[in-house]
PDB file of C-alpha atoms in Angstrom:
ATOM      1  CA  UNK A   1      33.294-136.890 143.199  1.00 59.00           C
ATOM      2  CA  UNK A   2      36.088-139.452 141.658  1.00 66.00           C
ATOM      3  CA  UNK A   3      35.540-140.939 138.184  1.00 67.00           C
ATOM      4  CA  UNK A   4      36.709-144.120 139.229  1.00 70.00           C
ATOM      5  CA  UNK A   5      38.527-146.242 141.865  1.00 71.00           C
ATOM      6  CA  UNK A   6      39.668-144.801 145.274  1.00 80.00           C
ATOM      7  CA  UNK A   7      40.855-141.623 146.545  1.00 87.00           C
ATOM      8  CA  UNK A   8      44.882-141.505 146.846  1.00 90.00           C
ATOM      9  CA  UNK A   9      46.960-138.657 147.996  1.00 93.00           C
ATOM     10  CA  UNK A  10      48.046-137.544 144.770  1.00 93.00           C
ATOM     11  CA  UNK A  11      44.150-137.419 143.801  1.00 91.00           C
ATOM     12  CA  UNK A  12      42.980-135.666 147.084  1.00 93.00           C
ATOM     13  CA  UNK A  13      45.848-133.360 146.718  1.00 95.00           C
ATOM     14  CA  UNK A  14      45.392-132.089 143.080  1.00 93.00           C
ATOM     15  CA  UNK A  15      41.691-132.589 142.874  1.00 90.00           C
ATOM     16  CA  UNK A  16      40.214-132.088 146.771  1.00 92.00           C
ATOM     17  CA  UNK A  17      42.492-129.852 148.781  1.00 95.00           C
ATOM     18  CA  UNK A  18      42.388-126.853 145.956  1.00 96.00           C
ATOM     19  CA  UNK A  19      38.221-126.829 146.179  1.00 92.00           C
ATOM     20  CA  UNK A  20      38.372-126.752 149.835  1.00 92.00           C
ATOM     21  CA  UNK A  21      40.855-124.210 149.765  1.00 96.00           C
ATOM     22  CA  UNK A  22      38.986-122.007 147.192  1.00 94.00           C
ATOM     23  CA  UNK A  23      35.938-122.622 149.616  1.00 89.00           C
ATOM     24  CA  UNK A  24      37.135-121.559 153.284  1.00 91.00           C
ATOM     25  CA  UNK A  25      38.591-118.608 151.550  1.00 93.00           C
ATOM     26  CA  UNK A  26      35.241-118.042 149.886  1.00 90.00           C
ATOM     27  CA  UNK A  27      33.210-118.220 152.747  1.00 85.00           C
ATOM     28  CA  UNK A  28      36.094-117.326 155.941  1.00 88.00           C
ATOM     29  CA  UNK A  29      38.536-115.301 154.709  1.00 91.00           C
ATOM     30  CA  UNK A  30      42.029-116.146 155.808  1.00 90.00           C
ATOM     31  CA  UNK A  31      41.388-116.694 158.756  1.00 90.00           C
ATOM     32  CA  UNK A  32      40.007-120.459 159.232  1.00 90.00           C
ATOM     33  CA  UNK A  33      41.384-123.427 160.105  1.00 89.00           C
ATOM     34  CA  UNK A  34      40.842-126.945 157.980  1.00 90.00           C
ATOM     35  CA  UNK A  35      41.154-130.126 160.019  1.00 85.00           C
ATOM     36  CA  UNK A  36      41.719-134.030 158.480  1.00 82.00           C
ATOM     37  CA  UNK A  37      41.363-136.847 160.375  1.00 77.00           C
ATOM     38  CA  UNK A  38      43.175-140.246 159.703  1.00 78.00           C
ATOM     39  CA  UNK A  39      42.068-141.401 155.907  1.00 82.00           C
ATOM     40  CA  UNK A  40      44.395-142.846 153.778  1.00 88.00           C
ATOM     41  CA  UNK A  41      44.914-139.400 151.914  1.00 90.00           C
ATOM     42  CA  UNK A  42      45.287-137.408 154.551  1.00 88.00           C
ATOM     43  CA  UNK A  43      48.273-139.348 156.076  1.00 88.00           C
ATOM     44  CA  UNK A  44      50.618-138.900 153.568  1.00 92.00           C
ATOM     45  CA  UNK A  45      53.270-136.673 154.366  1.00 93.00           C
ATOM     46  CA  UNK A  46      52.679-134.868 150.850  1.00 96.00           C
ATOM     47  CA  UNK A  47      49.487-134.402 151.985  1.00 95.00           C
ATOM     48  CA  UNK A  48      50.483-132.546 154.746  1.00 94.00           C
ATOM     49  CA  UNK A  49      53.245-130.550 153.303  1.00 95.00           C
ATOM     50  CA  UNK A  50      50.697-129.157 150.802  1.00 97.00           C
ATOM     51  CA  UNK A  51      47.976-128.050 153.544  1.00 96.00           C
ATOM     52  CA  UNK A  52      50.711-126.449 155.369  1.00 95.00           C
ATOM     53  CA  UNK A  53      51.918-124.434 152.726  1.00 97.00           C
ATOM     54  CA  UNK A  54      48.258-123.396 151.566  1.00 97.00           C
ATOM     55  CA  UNK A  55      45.826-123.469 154.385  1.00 97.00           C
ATOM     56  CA  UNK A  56      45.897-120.458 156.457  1.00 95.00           C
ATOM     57  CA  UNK A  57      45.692-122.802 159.503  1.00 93.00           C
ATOM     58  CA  UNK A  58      45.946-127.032 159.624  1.00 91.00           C
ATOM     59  CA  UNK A  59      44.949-129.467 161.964  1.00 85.00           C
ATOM     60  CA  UNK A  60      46.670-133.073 161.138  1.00 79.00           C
ATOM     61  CA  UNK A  61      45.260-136.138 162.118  1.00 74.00           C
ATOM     62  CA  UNK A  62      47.774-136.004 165.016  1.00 74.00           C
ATOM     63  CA  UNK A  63      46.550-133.498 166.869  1.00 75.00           C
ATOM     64  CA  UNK A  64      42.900-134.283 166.432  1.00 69.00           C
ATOM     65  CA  UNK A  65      41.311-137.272 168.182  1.00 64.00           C
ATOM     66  CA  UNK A  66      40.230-140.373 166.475  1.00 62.00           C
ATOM     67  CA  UNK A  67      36.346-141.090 166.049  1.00 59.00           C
ATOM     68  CA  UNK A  68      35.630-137.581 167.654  1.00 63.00           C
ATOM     69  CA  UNK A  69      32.272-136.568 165.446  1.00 58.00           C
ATOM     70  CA  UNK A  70      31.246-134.539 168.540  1.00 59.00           C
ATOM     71  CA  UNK A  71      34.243-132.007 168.009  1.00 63.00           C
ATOM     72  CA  UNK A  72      33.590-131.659 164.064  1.00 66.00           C
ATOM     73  CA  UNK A  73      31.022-129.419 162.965  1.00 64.00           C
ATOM     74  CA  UNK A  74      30.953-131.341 159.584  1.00 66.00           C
ATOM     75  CA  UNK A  75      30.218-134.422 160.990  1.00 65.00           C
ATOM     76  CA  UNK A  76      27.386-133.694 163.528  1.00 67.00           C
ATOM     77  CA  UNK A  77      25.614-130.673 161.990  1.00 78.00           C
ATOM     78  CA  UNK A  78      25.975-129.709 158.394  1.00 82.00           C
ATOM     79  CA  UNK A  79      26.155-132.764 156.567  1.00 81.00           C
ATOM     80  CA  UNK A  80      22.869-133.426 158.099  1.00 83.00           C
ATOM     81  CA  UNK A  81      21.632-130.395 157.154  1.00 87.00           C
ATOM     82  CA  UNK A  82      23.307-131.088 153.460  1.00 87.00           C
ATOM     83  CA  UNK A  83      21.395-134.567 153.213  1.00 87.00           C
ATOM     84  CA  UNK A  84      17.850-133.194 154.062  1.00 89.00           C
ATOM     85  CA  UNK A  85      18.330-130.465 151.372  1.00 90.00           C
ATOM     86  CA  UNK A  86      19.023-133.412 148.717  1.00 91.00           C
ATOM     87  CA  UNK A  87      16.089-134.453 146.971  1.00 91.00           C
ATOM     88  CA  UNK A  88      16.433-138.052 147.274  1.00 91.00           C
ATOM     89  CA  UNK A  89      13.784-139.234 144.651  1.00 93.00           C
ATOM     90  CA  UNK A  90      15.564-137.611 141.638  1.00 92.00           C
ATOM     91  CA  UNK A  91      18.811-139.817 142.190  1.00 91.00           C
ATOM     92  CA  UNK A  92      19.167-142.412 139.929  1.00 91.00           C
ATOM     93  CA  UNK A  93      22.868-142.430 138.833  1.00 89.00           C
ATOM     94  CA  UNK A  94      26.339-140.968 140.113  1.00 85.00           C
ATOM     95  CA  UNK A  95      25.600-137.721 137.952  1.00 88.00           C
ATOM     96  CA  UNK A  96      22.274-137.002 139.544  1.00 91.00           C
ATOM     97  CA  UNK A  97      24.171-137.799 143.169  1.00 89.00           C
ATOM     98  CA  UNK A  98      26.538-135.111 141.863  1.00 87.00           C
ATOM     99  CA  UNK A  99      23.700-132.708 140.319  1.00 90.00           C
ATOM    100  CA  UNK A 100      21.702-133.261 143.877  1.00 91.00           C
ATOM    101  CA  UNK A 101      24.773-132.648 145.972  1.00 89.00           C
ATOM    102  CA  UNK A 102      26.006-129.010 143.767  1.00 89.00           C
ATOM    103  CA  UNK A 103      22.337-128.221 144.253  1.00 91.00           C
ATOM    104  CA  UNK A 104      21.838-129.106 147.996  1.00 91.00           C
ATOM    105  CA  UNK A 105      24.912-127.421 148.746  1.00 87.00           C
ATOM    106  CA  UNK A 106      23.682-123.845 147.602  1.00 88.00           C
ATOM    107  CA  UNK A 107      20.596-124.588 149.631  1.00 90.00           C
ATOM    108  CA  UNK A 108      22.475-124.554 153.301  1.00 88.00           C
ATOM    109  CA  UNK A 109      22.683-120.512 154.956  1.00 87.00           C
ATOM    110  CA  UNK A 110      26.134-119.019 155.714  1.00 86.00           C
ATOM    111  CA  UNK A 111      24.568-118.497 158.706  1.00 89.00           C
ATOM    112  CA  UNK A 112      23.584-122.053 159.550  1.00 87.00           C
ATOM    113  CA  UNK A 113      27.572-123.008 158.874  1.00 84.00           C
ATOM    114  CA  UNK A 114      28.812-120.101 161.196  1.00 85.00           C
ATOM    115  CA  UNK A 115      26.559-120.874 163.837  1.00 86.00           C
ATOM    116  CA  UNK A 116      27.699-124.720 163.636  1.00 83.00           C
ATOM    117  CA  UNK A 117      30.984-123.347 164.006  1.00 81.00           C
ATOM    118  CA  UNK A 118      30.177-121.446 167.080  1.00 83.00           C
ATOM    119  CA  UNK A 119      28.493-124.385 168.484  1.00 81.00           C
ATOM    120  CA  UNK A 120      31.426-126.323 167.662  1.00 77.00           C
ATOM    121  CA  UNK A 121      33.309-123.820 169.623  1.00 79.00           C
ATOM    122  CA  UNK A 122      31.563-123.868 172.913  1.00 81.00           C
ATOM    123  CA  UNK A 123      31.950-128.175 172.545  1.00 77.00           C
ATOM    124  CA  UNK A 124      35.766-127.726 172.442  1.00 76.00           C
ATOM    125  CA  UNK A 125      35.883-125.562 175.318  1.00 82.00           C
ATOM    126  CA  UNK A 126      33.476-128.012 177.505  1.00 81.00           C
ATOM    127  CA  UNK A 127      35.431-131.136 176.319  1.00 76.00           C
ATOM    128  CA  UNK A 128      38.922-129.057 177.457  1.00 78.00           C
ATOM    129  CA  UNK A 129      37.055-128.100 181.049  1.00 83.00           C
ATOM    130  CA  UNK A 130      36.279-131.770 181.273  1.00 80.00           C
ATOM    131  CA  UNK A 131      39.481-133.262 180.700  1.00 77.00           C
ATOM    132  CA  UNK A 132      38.697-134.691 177.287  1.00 68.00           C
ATOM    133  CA  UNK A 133      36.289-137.313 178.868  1.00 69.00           C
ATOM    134  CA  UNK A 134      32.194-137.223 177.424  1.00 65.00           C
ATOM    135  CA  UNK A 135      29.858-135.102 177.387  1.00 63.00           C
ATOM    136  CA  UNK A 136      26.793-135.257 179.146  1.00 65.00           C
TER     137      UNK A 136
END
């Protein structure tokens, strides 16, 4: 969470990128991969230059398909999972967003993320068997 205004590249990369990085290698190891899509922030050819030199693996915005929440376990599984941990009658202000978020966080398994990942997985391999079209 920002203090104020937007989210720039030289914000996402000082402030964003290190906490994800600390994360993956918290929870994966060195062996994951992080993936950005086409925000402002990630554009930025900084941007990139710093997640290639500290990510173990990257995924630009180039190589990943606009509007694709289907192929991103973030987007279709755990934040869901991260918004029905929240307890949504104790927010009242930005610090008790940020209190509910820290504490709805904790709440989601290991388990829950590496099985999103595997399910994630299997999608990528039926999109690639289907050309990149839908799935049914």
């Amino acid at each position: 969470m920002f203090d104020k205004g937007t989210v720039n590249h030289e914000s996402y990369i000082t402030k964003a990128l290190p906490v994800a990085l600390r994360y993956g290698n918290k929870v994966f190891g060195d062996n994951w991969i992080f993936q950005q899509d086409g925000a402002m922030p990630h554009q930025h050819h900084l941007t990139h230059q710093w997640c290639e030199a500290n990510f173990p693996s990257f995924i630009n915005k180039d190589r990943w398909p606009a509007n694709s929440p289907d192929l991103n376990p973030l987007d279709y599984s755990i934040w869901e999972e991260l918004v029905n941990a929240m307890d949504w009658n104790k927010i009242r202000s930005k610090a008790t967003v940020i209190q509910q978020l820290k504490s709805s966080v904790k709440k989601i398994r290991e388990s829950f993320v590496f099985e999103s990942c595997d399910v994630w997985t299997n999608r990528l391999y039926r999109i690639f068997q289907t050309d990149g079209n839908y799935l049914r």
